[in-house]
XYZ file of C-alpha atoms in Angstrom:
462
model
C 13.824 80.493 71.624
C 14.128 84.167 69.140
C 11.522 84.656 66.993
C 12.921 85.629 62.943
C 10.626 86.611 60.487
C 12.589 87.648 56.839
C 16.106 87.661 59.370
C 14.630 89.865 61.968
C 14.507 89.832 65.008
C 10.674 90.282 66.144
C 10.201 88.672 69.333
C 11.886 87.055 71.771
C 10.505 83.889 72.461
C 7.484 82.308 71.495
C 4.494 82.888 73.607
C 2.108 80.592 71.755
C 0.402 78.552 69.031
C -2.599 78.896 67.557
C -4.250 76.625 64.718
C -6.618 77.105 62.131
C -8.148 74.754 59.800
C -9.256 70.876 60.650
C -6.822 67.715 59.600
C -3.539 66.162 60.185
C -1.798 68.041 58.079
C 0.611 71.209 58.862
C 0.216 73.188 55.945
C 1.259 76.540 56.253
C 2.980 78.291 59.559
C 2.897 81.788 60.327
C 4.512 84.214 63.051
C 2.375 86.530 64.459
C 4.760 90.059 65.712
C 2.110 90.900 67.726
C 2.715 88.904 70.960
C 5.321 86.378 69.269
C 2.564 83.481 68.347
C 2.950 80.655 65.369
C 0.260 80.704 63.775
C -0.923 76.692 62.331
C -2.820 75.867 59.688
C -4.225 72.531 59.355
C -5.357 70.403 56.368
C -5.219 67.144 54.957
C -1.829 67.185 52.728
C 1.804 68.576 54.102
C 3.330 71.364 53.507
C 4.658 71.179 49.821
C 8.527 71.793 50.438
C 10.929 71.289 47.602
C 13.449 69.253 49.500
C 12.295 65.231 50.973
C 10.717 64.838 53.988
C 11.611 62.778 56.973
C 9.611 61.281 59.855
C 10.798 60.194 62.459
C 9.219 58.281 65.522
C 5.664 56.252 65.178
C 3.468 58.260 63.487
C -0.613 57.698 63.071
C -2.244 58.052 59.381
C -6.022 57.586 60.554
C -6.487 58.757 56.249
C -4.919 58.304 53.272
C -0.806 58.675 52.534
C -1.178 60.103 48.833
C 1.274 60.441 46.231
C 1.987 63.159 43.510
C 4.444 62.418 40.719
C 7.074 59.410 41.247
C 7.910 59.852 45.380
C 9.556 56.514 47.053
C 8.526 55.681 50.692
C 12.386 54.781 52.108
C 15.487 55.351 49.663
C 17.462 52.749 49.484
C 19.864 53.948 51.717
C 17.916 54.078 54.467
C 14.863 51.366 54.118
C 11.625 51.030 56.134
C 12.631 48.670 59.041
C 9.164 47.271 59.347
C 5.590 48.418 57.946
C 2.253 47.435 58.852
C 0.168 48.790 56.416
C -3.454 47.967 56.023
C -3.097 48.775 51.690
C 0.034 49.868 49.852
C -1.091 50.876 46.579
C 2.273 51.605 44.218
C 2.159 52.406 40.436
C 5.202 50.777 39.398
C 8.100 48.560 42.094
C 7.708 47.738 45.229
C 11.055 46.676 46.735
C 11.953 44.754 50.053
C 15.648 44.568 52.002
C 16.861 47.998 49.907
C 16.981 45.968 46.059
C 16.433 49.201 43.554
C 15.815 46.393 40.841
C 14.660 42.688 40.091
C 18.297 41.836 39.094
C 20.269 43.934 41.169
C 20.938 40.523 43.320
C 20.055 41.870 46.556
C 18.032 39.431 48.670
C 14.681 40.562 48.649
C 11.432 40.771 47.237
C 10.652 42.510 44.174
C 6.561 43.515 42.915
C 6.662 45.056 39.664
C 4.086 45.073 37.058
C 4.916 41.643 35.515
C 5.429 39.246 38.212
C 6.943 39.144 41.742
C 10.514 38.386 42.201
C 12.581 36.896 44.889
C 16.061 36.974 45.339
C 17.885 34.811 47.319
C 21.771 33.461 48.340
C 20.115 29.921 49.062
C 16.928 28.082 47.254
C 14.424 31.578 46.594
C 10.776 30.395 48.685
C 7.330 31.390 49.497
C 6.211 29.803 53.002
C 2.796 29.564 53.877
C 1.718 30.155 58.084
C -1.817 28.209 58.932
C -3.796 30.627 61.562
C -1.630 31.391 64.524
C 1.133 29.045 63.394
C 4.815 29.413 64.340
C 6.516 27.528 61.650
C 5.553 27.627 58.038
C 2.884 24.898 56.983
C 4.244 24.107 53.209
C 6.948 25.778 51.661
C 7.403 27.014 47.900
C 11.026 26.864 47.070
C 13.388 26.811 43.841
C 15.448 24.850 43.221
C 18.708 25.142 40.655
C 16.779 22.587 38.543
C 13.297 22.837 39.133
C 10.413 24.376 41.650
C 9.931 22.381 44.925
C 6.897 21.827 47.194
C 7.123 20.953 50.589
C 3.426 19.238 50.765
C 1.232 17.696 48.160
C 0.147 19.545 45.370
C -3.736 19.972 44.591
C -5.756 21.471 41.888
C -9.681 22.184 41.766
C -9.637 22.980 44.833
C -9.349 19.034 46.152
C -8.060 17.939 49.567
C -6.793 14.883 49.162
C -6.021 12.523 46.604
C -9.190 10.364 47.435
C -11.767 12.946 48.462
C -13.460 12.071 44.904
C -13.396 15.900 43.263
C -12.129 15.988 39.825
C -8.957 17.864 39.496
C -5.149 16.047 40.180
C -3.028 15.962 43.222
C 0.818 15.738 43.086
C 1.388 14.287 46.566
C 5.195 14.279 48.138
C 5.948 10.516 47.626
C 6.346 11.101 44.303
C 2.846 9.858 42.832
C 0.444 11.875 40.680
C -3.173 11.194 41.385
C -5.544 12.126 37.811
C -9.629 12.323 39.343
C -12.270 12.475 36.510
C -15.936 12.212 36.163
C -14.977 10.686 32.650
C -11.962 9.230 31.943
C -8.622 10.378 33.880
C -6.007 11.758 30.998
C -2.294 13.264 30.543
C -2.398 14.542 27.373
C 0.406 15.345 25.326
C 0.432 18.324 22.456
C 3.712 19.737 20.599
C 4.652 23.660 20.923
C 1.980 25.159 18.665
C -0.071 22.420 17.799
C -4.092 23.014 17.776
C -5.478 20.037 19.245
C -3.676 17.131 21.741
C -1.301 15.171 19.983
C -0.840 11.807 22.093
C -3.024 11.118 25.144
C -2.656 8.620 28.049
C -6.122 7.988 29.924
C -7.957 5.479 32.218
C -10.982 4.487 29.997
C -12.248 2.143 32.436
C -11.904 1.185 35.953
C -9.124 -1.562 35.189
C -7.785 -0.736 31.419
C -5.632 2.126 30.172
C -5.320 3.310 26.875
C -2.582 5.048 24.618
C -3.809 7.133 21.848
C -0.306 6.962 19.424
C 2.371 4.698 19.132
C 4.240 3.314 22.097
C 7.819 3.949 21.027
C 10.684 3.024 23.375
C 13.666 5.601 23.338
C 16.126 3.127 24.211
C 15.647 -0.428 22.148
C 17.134 -2.368 24.804
C 14.305 -2.105 27.108
C 11.464 -4.537 27.625
C 7.860 -5.375 27.505
C 7.673 -6.511 31.038
C 10.329 -8.661 32.394
C 11.504 -12.257 33.303
C 9.689 -12.139 36.412
C 6.527 -9.525 35.517
C 4.828 -10.504 32.440
C 1.833 -9.530 30.763
C -0.857 -11.934 30.665
C -1.834 -11.589 27.427
C -1.169 -9.409 24.220
C -4.028 -8.383 22.350
C -4.082 -6.654 18.862
C -7.217 -5.497 16.228
C -8.277 -7.636 13.765
C -7.290 -5.749 10.546
C -4.787 -7.756 7.937
C -1.079 -7.095 7.248
C -1.130 -4.390 9.936
C -1.541 -3.934 13.550
C 0.454 -7.211 13.772
C 3.326 -8.058 16.374
C 6.639 -7.648 13.957
C 10.268 -9.085 15.475
C 14.020 -8.352 14.682
C 13.254 -4.743 13.273
C 10.225 -6.080 10.419
C 7.832 -3.814 9.019
C 5.668 -5.606 6.962
C 4.629 -9.638 6.352
C 6.602 -9.875 3.645
C 10.312 -9.879 2.491
C 9.999 -6.361 0.800
C 11.300 -4.536 3.560
C 14.826 -6.545 3.542
C 14.830 -7.922 6.886
C 14.661 -11.235 9.087
C 12.335 -11.721 11.898
C 9.030 -13.190 12.813
C 5.413 -11.966 12.414
C 2.638 -12.828 13.747
C -0.618 -11.423 11.988
C -3.641 -10.454 12.916
C -5.396 -13.418 10.490
C -4.136 -15.577 12.499
C -0.576 -17.017 10.441
C 2.890 -16.995 11.817
C 5.411 -15.242 8.764
C 9.128 -16.198 9.659
C 11.220 -14.450 7.369
C 15.086 -16.045 6.904
C 18.036 -15.767 4.657
C 18.203 -19.589 4.096
C 16.056 -21.263 5.819
C 13.306 -20.399 8.203
C 12.801 -22.920 11.065
C 10.806 -23.137 14.391
C 12.553 -25.024 17.330
C 10.721 -27.296 19.922
C 12.765 -28.476 23.592
C 11.135 -30.773 25.382
C 11.139 -30.115 28.858
C 13.289 -27.278 30.789
C 16.743 -28.717 30.545
C 16.755 -29.413 26.559
C 20.388 -26.713 25.838
C 19.645 -27.517 22.061
C 16.457 -28.159 20.372
C 14.771 -31.529 20.769
C 12.815 -30.991 17.028
C 12.846 -28.549 14.571
C 11.129 -28.190 11.634
C 12.343 -26.276 8.887
C 11.521 -25.083 5.450
C 13.078 -25.756 2.446
C 12.347 -24.685 -1.006
C 11.155 -27.700 -2.014
C 9.451 -28.110 1.060
C 9.598 -29.116 4.961
C 11.995 -30.782 7.087
C 11.080 -32.667 9.926
C 14.792 -33.128 11.947
C 13.547 -36.430 13.798
C 9.690 -38.452 13.577
C 6.517 -36.359 12.905
C 3.618 -37.227 15.227
C 0.491 -35.950 14.869
C -2.959 -36.596 16.921
C -4.865 -36.428 13.759
C -5.483 -36.233 10.105
C -2.597 -34.286 8.117
C -4.480 -32.811 4.861
C -3.079 -30.579 1.948
C -4.233 -27.942 -0.466
C -7.045 -26.936 1.407
C -8.605 -30.104 2.027
C -10.956 -30.110 4.733
C -11.632 -34.357 4.347
C -10.289 -37.270 2.730
C -13.581 -37.678 0.386
C -14.130 -33.330 0.066
C -13.279 -33.628 -3.968
C -10.289 -31.615 -3.923
C -7.011 -32.544 -5.147
C -4.484 -33.119 -2.674
C -3.294 -35.945 0.146
C -4.579 -36.952 3.265
C -2.746 -38.882 6.097
C -5.350 -40.139 8.576
C -5.346 -40.739 11.991
C -6.469 -44.246 11.214
C -3.202 -44.585 8.997
C -4.827 -44.340 5.779
C -3.618 -41.949 3.350
C -6.262 -40.933 -0.009
C -4.454 -39.091 -2.494
C -6.875 -36.970 -5.451
C -6.180 -35.740 -8.105
C -7.889 -34.977 -11.346
C -6.520 -37.101 -13.621
C -4.063 -40.371 -12.163
C -3.385 -40.032 -7.968
C -0.107 -41.403 -7.825
C 3.220 -42.211 -5.316
C 6.814 -41.204 -6.806
C 9.392 -42.407 -5.342
C 12.853 -40.924 -5.875
C 16.110 -42.483 -4.376
C 18.883 -40.749 -2.160
C 20.230 -38.114 -4.216
C 18.112 -38.588 -7.796
C 17.314 -35.331 -9.135
C 14.538 -37.771 -11.291
C 12.243 -40.402 -10.754
C 13.147 -43.718 -10.196
C 9.339 -45.838 -9.880
C 5.878 -44.275 -9.817
C 2.599 -46.223 -8.100
C 0.071 -45.140 -9.966
C -3.701 -45.207 -8.984
C -5.296 -45.696 -12.918
C -9.661 -46.719 -13.544
C -8.783 -50.367 -14.606
C -5.958 -50.875 -10.782
C -2.565 -50.365 -9.878
C 0.130 -49.733 -11.791
C 3.476 -49.537 -10.451
C 6.450 -48.865 -13.037
C 9.237 -51.138 -11.411
C 10.184 -53.907 -9.973
C 7.959 -54.751 -6.760
C 10.224 -57.542 -3.901
C 9.174 -58.483 -0.461
C 11.092 -58.579 2.727
C 14.267 -56.623 1.525
C 15.177 -57.908 -0.908
C 16.688 -56.109 -4.066
C 16.672 -57.978 -7.014
C 14.115 -61.315 -8.246
C 17.733 -63.651 -7.767
C 18.238 -62.057 -4.701
C 18.677 -65.625 -1.502
C 16.592 -63.262 0.513
C 13.376 -64.955 1.592
C 10.383 -63.240 -0.357
C 8.427 -62.112 -3.581
C 9.444 -60.176 -6.257
C 7.695 -59.013 -9.603
C 9.241 -58.407 -12.350
C 8.507 -57.379 -16.312
C 5.534 -60.361 -15.697
C 6.994 -62.960 -13.613
C 6.909 -64.152 -9.937
C 9.771 -65.513 -7.958
C 9.370 -66.825 -4.863
C 12.121 -67.520 -2.180
C 12.366 -69.059 0.980
C 15.482 -69.519 2.285
C 13.945 -72.036 5.736
C 11.175 -74.112 3.574
C 9.822 -74.814 0.110
C 8.252 -71.900 -1.600
C 4.644 -72.214 -1.753
C 1.406 -70.176 -2.956
C -2.362 -70.299 -0.442
C -5.125 -69.323 -1.752
C -7.648 -69.057 1.140
C -11.891 -69.305 -0.314
C -13.725 -67.264 2.459
C -11.135 -67.902 4.864
C -11.269 -71.267 5.691
C -9.906 -74.277 2.688
C -6.963 -73.698 1.689
C -5.043 -74.492 -2.171
C -1.599 -74.831 -1.880
C 0.894 -74.890 -4.838
C 4.033 -75.727 -3.326
C 7.971 -76.233 -4.693
C 10.283 -78.589 -4.203
C 14.045 -78.987 -6.057
C 12.491 -81.517 -8.490
C 8.883 -81.454 -8.384
C 5.566 -79.240 -7.878
C 2.829 -80.419 -5.516
C -0.808 -79.310 -5.563
C -2.446 -80.190 -1.687
C 0.981 -82.829 -1.160
C -0.220 -84.085 -4.900
C 2.880 -84.124 -7.161
C 2.411 -82.723 -10.646
C 4.094 -83.537 -13.394
C 7.398 -82.051 -14.443
C 8.043 -80.717 -17.757
C 10.508 -83.943 -17.462
C 7.481 -86.125 -16.943
C 5.371 -85.092 -19.972
C 8.402 -85.508 -22.175
C 9.099 -88.672 -21.538
C 5.388 -89.910 -21.045
C 4.869 -87.990 -24.543
C 8.009 -90.036 -25.973
C 6.132 -93.435 -24.211
C 2.967 -92.720 -25.836
C 4.133 -91.991 -29.233
C 6.249 -95.067 -28.835
C 3.127 -97.141 -28.217
C 0.948 -95.285 -31.349
C 3.570 -96.571 -33.163
C 3.478 -99.727 -32.697
C -0.608 -99.808 -32.599
C -0.029 -99.043 -36.000
C 2.477 -101.553 -37.257
C -0.022 -103.747 -35.624
C -3.299 -102.264 -37.489
C -1.415 -103.014 -40.817
C -0.367 -106.407 -40.110
C -4.050 -107.079 -39.791
C -5.168 -105.523 -42.676
C -2.312 -107.868 -44.725
C -3.431 -110.797 -43.318
């Protein structure tokens, strides 16, 4: 090999190479004219040439490879195949697989000052290998609609959902487990809000608390189902709020303009209906139509059938018949007590009548009835039905099977009977004089008196 210097051949062949300095990098080369010797100066950095340098083959660097300016290791057209480096420091970007930017569309990895970007033609992922495993233990995979984790996801160094440490576990089976020393909770916070808006928290081992209203997104949903039902529903004891509303109602009155029912916290039930609020009762489980209906009319309550109660019925806030409060008591023993500040009364209305037909009044001196009194279905004093009629101070007694009579009992033992016959009255079986009998006897007596007076006159003239 001929040796040239400055375009002039100075030796026919290279006889030896001399080295000066220390290091792994050749910093300078010099051809000595005497003896055709190539002198190399060693240092810690490569010689600076005005173009890119290419290293072929395997090279071992025992020190650091330093860069100045903005050099690259490899270029997109000729990247490194594999790199086994202890530490690699890059001031701006680090790409794999020939990528030149994070958005060039080529599969590969880009590491920038803002993060790690993974591009793949099918579900980019990060794979984890435990120890010397030859297959990935877990993966974090990017799907079109989100991030998928191949196993469980733990926080705060938890290793399982039951290890007792505070933290959370999102399991591969779809369960979310929250562990806390106080009250595990899921908190909701609106964007830019400075505090939690709503929370769902486990307040005890058996209770789950909600901080906020439970609003159905779909109004056709139920609380519970036909098969799974809540055992009890509790609301706070606060009048006119926190009640149970139905039918779109928001208040216990008609002010909100809607029909429905309200179960109030004071123990009352409010039914709001455009015409007739009512409660239906079904006897047995096979009833198609209601067995009984309690209807609220503008004038009072109406029961579709007979109303039977096991105790007493009291009105106007009465608690017992003799508590002094005005009202009515229908006692369980069959008695009815009326209490009034003036004169208690019972008013009667004939069918469809708009005015009182008759009134029974309790006066201090006794009972006063404004109409006639008939017994045994009689409708008038002239009726042929057996019974008694009281009319304007007269008593009419009729009997279709025997002679009418009036019995008087003293201490329930001795009977005193007045009996009426077609031609006479009897008292305990003894006929009583009639008006005709008295008239006849009177006439006979008057005739006898006249005879005696004549006889007396004759005696005086003698």
